[in-house]
mmCIF file of C-alpha atoms in Angstrom:
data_model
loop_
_atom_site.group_PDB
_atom_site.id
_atom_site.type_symbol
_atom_site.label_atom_id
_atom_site.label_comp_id
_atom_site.label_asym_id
_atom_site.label_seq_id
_atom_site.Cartn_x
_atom_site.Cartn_y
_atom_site.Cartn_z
ATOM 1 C CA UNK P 1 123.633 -122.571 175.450
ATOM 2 C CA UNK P 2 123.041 -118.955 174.787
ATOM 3 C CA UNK P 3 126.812 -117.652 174.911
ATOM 4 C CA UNK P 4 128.760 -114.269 173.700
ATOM 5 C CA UNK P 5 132.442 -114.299 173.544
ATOM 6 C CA UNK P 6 134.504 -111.674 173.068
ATOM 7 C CA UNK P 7 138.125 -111.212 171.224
ATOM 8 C CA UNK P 8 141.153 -110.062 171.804
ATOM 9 C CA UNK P 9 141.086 -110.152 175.955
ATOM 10 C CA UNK P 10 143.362 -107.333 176.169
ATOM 11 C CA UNK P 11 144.392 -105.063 173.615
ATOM 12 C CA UNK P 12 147.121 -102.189 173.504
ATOM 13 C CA UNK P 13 147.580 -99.357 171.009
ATOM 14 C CA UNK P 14 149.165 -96.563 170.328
ATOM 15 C CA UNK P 15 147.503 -92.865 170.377
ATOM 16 C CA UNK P 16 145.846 -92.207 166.701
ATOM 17 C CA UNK P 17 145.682 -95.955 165.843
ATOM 18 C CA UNK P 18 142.418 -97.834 164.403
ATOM 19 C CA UNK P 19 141.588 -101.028 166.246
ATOM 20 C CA UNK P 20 138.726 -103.512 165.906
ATOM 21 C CA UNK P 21 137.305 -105.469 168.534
ATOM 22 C CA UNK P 22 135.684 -109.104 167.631
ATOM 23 C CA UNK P 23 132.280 -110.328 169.715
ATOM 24 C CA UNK P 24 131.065 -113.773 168.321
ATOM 25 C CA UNK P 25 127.616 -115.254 169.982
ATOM 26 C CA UNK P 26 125.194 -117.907 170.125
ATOM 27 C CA UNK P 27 122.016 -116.410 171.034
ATOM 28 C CA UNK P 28 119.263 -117.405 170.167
ATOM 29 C CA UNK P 29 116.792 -116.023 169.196
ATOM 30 C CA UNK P 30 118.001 -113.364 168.932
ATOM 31 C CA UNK P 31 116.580 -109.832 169.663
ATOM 32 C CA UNK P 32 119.595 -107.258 168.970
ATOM 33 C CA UNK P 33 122.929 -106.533 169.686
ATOM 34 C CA UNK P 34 124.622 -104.115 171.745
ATOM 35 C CA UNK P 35 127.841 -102.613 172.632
ATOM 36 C CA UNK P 36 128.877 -100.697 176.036
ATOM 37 C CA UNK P 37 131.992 -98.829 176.745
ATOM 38 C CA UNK P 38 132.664 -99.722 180.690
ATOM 39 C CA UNK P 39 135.390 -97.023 182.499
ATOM 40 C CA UNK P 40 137.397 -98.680 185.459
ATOM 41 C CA UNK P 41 134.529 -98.410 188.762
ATOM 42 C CA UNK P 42 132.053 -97.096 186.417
ATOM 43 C CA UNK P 43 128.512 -98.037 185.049
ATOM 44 C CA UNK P 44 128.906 -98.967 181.223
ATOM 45 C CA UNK P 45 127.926 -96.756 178.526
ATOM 46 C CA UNK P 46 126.279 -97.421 175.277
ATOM 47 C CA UNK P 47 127.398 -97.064 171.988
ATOM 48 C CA UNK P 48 125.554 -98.346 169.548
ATOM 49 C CA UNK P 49 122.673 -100.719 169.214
ATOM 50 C CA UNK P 50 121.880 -103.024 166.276
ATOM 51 C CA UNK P 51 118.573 -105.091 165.504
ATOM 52 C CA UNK P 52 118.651 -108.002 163.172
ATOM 53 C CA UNK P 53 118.237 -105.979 159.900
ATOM 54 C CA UNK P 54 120.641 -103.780 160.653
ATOM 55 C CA UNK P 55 124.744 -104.571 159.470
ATOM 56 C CA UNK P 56 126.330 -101.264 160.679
ATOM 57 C CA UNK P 57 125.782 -98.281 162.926
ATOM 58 C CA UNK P 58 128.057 -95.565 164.367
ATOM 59 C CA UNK P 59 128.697 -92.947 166.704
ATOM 60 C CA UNK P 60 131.460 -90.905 166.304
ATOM 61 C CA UNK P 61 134.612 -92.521 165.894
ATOM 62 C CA UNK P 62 133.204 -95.865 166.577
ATOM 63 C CA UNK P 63 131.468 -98.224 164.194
ATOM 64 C CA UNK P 64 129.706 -101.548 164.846
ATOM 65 C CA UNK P 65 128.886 -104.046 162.505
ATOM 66 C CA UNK P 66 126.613 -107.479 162.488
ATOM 67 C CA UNK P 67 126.980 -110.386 160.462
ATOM 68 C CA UNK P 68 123.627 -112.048 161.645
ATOM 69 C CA UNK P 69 124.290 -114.828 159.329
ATOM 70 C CA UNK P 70 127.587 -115.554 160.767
ATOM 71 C CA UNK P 71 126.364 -114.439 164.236
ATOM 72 C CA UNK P 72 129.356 -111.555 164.331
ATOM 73 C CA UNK P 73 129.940 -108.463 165.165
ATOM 74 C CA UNK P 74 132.420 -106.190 164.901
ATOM 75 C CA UNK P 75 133.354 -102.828 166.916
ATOM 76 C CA UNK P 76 136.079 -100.618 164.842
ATOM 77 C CA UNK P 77 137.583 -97.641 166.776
ATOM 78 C CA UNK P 78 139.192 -94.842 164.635
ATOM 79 C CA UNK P 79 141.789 -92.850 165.677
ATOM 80 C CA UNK P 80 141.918 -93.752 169.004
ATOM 81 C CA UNK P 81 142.507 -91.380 172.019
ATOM 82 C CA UNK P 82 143.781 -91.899 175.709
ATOM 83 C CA UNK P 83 140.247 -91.668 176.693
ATOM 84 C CA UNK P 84 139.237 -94.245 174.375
ATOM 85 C CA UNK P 85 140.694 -96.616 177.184
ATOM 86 C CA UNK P 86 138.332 -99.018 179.055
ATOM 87 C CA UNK P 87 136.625 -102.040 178.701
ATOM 88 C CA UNK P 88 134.064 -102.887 175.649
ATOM 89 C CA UNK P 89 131.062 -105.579 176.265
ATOM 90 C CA UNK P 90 129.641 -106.832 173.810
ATOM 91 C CA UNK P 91 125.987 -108.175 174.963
ATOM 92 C CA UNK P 92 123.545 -109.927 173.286
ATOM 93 C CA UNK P 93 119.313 -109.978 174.562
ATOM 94 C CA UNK P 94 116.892 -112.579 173.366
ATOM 95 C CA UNK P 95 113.355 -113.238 173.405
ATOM 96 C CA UNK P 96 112.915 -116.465 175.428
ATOM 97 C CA UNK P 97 109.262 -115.942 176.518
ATOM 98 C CA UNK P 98 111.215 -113.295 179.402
ATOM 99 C CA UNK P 99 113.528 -111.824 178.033
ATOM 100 C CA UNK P 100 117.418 -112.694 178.341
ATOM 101 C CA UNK P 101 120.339 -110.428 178.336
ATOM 102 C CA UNK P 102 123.664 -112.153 178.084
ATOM 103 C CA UNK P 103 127.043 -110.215 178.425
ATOM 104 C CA UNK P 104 130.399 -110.824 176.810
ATOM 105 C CA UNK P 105 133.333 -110.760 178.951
ATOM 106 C CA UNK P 106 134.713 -107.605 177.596
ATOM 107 C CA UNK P 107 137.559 -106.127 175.674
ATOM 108 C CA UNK P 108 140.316 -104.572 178.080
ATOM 109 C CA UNK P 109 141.612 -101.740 175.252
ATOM 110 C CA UNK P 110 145.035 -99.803 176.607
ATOM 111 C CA UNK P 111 145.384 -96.499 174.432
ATOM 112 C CA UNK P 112 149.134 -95.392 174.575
ATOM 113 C CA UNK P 113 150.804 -91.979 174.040
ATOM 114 C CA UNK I 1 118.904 -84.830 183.501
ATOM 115 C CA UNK I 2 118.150 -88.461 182.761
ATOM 116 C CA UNK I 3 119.740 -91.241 185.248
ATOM 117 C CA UNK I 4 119.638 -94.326 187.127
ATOM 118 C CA UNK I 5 120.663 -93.675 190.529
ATOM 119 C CA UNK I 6 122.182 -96.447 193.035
ATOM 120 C CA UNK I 7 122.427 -95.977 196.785
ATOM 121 C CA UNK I 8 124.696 -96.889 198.443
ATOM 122 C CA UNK I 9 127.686 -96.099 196.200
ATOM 123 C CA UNK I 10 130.034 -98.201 198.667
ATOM 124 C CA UNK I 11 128.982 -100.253 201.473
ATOM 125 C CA UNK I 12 130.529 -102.456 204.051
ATOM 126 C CA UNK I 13 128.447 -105.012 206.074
ATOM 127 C CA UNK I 14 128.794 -108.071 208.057
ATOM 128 C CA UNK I 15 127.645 -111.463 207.110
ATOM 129 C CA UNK I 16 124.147 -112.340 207.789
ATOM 130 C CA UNK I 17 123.277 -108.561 208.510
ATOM 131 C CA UNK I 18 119.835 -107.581 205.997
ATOM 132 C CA UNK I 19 120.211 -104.680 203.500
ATOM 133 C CA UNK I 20 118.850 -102.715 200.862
ATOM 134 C CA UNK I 21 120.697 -101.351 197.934
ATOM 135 C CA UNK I 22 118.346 -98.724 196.126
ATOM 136 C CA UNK I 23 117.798 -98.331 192.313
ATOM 137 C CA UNK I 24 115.784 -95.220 190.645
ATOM 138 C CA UNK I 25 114.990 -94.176 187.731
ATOM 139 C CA UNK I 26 113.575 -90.724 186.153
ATOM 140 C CA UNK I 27 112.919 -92.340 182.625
ATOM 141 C CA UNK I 28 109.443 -93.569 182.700
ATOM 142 C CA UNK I 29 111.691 -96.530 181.836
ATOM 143 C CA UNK I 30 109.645 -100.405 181.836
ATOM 144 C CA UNK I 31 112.855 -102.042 182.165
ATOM 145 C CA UNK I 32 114.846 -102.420 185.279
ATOM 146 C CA UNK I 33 117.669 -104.849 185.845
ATOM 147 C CA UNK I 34 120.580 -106.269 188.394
ATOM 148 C CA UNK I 35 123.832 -107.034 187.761
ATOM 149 C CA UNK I 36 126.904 -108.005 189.551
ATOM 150 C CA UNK I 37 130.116 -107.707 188.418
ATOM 151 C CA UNK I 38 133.355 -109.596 189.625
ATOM 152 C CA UNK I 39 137.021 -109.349 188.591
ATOM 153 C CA UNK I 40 137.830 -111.574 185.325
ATOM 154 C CA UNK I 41 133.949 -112.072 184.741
ATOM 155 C CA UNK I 42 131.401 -110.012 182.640
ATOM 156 C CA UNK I 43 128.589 -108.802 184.089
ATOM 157 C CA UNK I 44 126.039 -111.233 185.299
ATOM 158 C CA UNK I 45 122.531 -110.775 185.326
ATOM 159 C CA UNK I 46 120.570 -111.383 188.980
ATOM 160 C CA UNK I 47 116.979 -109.908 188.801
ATOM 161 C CA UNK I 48 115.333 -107.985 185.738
ATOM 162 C CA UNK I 49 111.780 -106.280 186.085
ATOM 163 C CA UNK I 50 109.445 -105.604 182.701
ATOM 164 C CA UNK I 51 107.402 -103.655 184.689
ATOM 165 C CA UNK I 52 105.872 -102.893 187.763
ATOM 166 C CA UNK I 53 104.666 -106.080 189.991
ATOM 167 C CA UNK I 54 106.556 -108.320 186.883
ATOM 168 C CA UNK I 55 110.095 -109.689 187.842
ATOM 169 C CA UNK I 56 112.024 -112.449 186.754
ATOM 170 C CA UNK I 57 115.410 -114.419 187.759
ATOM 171 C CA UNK I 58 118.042 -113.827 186.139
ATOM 172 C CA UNK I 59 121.188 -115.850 186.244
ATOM 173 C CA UNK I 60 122.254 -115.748 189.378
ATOM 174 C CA UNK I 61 119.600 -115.062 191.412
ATOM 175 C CA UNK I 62 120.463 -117.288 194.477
ATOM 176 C CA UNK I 63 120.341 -115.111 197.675
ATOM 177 C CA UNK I 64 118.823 -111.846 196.507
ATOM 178 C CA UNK I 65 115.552 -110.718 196.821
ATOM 179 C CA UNK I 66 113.764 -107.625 194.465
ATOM 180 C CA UNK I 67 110.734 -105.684 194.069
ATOM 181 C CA UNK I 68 108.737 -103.570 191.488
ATOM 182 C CA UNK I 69 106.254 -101.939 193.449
ATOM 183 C CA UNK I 70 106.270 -98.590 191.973
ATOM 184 C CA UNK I 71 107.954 -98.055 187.843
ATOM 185 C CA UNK I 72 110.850 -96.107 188.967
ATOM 186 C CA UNK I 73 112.024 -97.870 191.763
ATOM 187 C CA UNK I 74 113.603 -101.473 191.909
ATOM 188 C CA UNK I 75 115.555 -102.051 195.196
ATOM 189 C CA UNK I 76 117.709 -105.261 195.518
ATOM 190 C CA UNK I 77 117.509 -106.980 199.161
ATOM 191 C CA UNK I 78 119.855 -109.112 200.463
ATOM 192 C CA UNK I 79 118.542 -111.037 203.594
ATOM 193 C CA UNK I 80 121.641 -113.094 204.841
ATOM 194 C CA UNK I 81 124.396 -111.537 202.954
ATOM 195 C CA UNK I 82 127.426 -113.694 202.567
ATOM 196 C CA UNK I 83 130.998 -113.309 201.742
ATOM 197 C CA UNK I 84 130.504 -114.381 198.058
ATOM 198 C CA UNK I 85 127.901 -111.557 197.602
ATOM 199 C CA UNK I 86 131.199 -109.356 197.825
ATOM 200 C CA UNK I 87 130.752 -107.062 194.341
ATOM 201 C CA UNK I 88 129.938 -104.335 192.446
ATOM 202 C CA UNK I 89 126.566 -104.220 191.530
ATOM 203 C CA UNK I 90 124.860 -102.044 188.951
ATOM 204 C CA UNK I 91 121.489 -101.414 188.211
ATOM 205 C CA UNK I 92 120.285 -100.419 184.594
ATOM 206 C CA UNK I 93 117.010 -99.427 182.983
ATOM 207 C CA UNK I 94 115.677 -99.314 179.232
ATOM 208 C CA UNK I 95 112.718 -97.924 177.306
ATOM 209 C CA UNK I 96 111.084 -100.639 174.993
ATOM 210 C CA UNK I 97 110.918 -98.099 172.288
ATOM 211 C CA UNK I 98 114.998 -98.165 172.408
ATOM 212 C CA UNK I 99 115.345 -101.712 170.769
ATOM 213 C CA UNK I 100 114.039 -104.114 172.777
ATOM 214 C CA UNK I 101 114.252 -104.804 176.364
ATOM 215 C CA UNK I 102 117.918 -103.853 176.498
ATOM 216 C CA UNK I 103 120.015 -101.699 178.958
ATOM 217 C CA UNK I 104 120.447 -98.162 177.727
ATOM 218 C CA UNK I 105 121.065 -96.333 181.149
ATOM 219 C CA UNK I 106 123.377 -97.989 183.757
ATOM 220 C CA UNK I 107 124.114 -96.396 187.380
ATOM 221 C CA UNK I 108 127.356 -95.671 188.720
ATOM 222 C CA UNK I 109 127.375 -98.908 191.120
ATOM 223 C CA UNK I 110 127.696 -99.899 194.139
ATOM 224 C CA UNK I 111 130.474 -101.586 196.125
ATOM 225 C CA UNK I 112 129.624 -103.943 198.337
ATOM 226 C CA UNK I 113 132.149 -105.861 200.681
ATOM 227 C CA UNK I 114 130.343 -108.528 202.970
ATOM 228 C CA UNK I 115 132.938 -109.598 205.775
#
């Protein structure tokens, strides 16, 4: 069952802090990966987009990595600002003769002063 | 400036009442796709569209109609809304020159509350 989920639930961190955000999946087979920032009543955003050859990519202060092997990835947030606080879904498309888009859950991160 | 745009934003209806949520977008974009979105779940896929007069089910497609009759427009329909269509929906659109067949552009959603 093609599946994506997404680690912790909830975080909380303190203004300035790095944080990394864990998506695991079971896709398959899989087409790339994908990560969206999602503001409270708001359409998500996205950040960065990986294909199977690809490990890392970044954008600004956020990096995503993909352990296709392993069937990780990883989102790392650097220095982390108020705004910085949202949700972060993790979602995974494969080729199955359509083509399937399956969405994590979603990190809840809460940036404190 | 480019977009997907979603009308209504909010909307309030009454069960078994017909009604059209609109989707456009001004990307040349193939890919078109619906989603709903309730509290403690990710975002679930309904209908997606590879191109015009080509749509598929997604995974929850039960009660929801959609069309593709023109690129940049791909309403969703609901003909007997029920209570437990209550959500917020988005609709999202992609280039398949970005990566695949995968969202790029999301709208801003719309509320819908079926009572």
């Amino acid at each position: 069952k093609n599946q994506v989920e997404q680690s912790p639930q909830s975080l909380i961190i303190l203004e300035g802090k790095n944080c990394t955000l864990q998506c695991n999946y079971t896709v398959s087979p899989f087409s790339n990966l994908r990560w969206y920032k999602q503001d409270t009543g708001r359409g998500p955003v996205s950040l960065t987009i990986m294909t199977f050859s690809e490990n890392t990519k970044s954008n600004g202060r956020y990096t995503a990595t993909l352990d296709a092997d392993t069937k990780q990835s990883s989102l790392h947030i650097t220095a982390s600002q108020l705004s910085d606080s949202a949700s972060y879904i993790c979602v995974v498309s494969a080729r199955t003769g359509g083509f399937k888009t399956i969405f994590g859950a979603g990190t809840r991160l809460f940036v404190k002063a | 400036e480019a977009q997907v745009t979603q009308n209504p934003r909010y909307l309030i209806t009454v069960t078994g009442k017909k009604l059209t949520v609109t989707c456009s977008q001004n990307m040349n974009h193939e890919y078109m796709s619906w989603y709903r979105q309730d509290p403690g779940l990710g975002l679930r896929q309904i209908y997606y569209s590879m191109n015009v007069e080509v749509t598929d089910k997604g995974d929850v497609p039960e009660g929801y109609k959609v069309s593709r009759k023109e690129k940049r427009n791909f309403p969703l329909i609901l003909e007997s809304p029920s209570p437990n269509q209550t959500s917020l929906y988005f609709c999202a659109s992609s280039s398949a020159e970005t990566g695949g067949y995968t969202e790029a552009f999301f709208g801003q959603g719309t509320r819908l509350t079926v009572v």
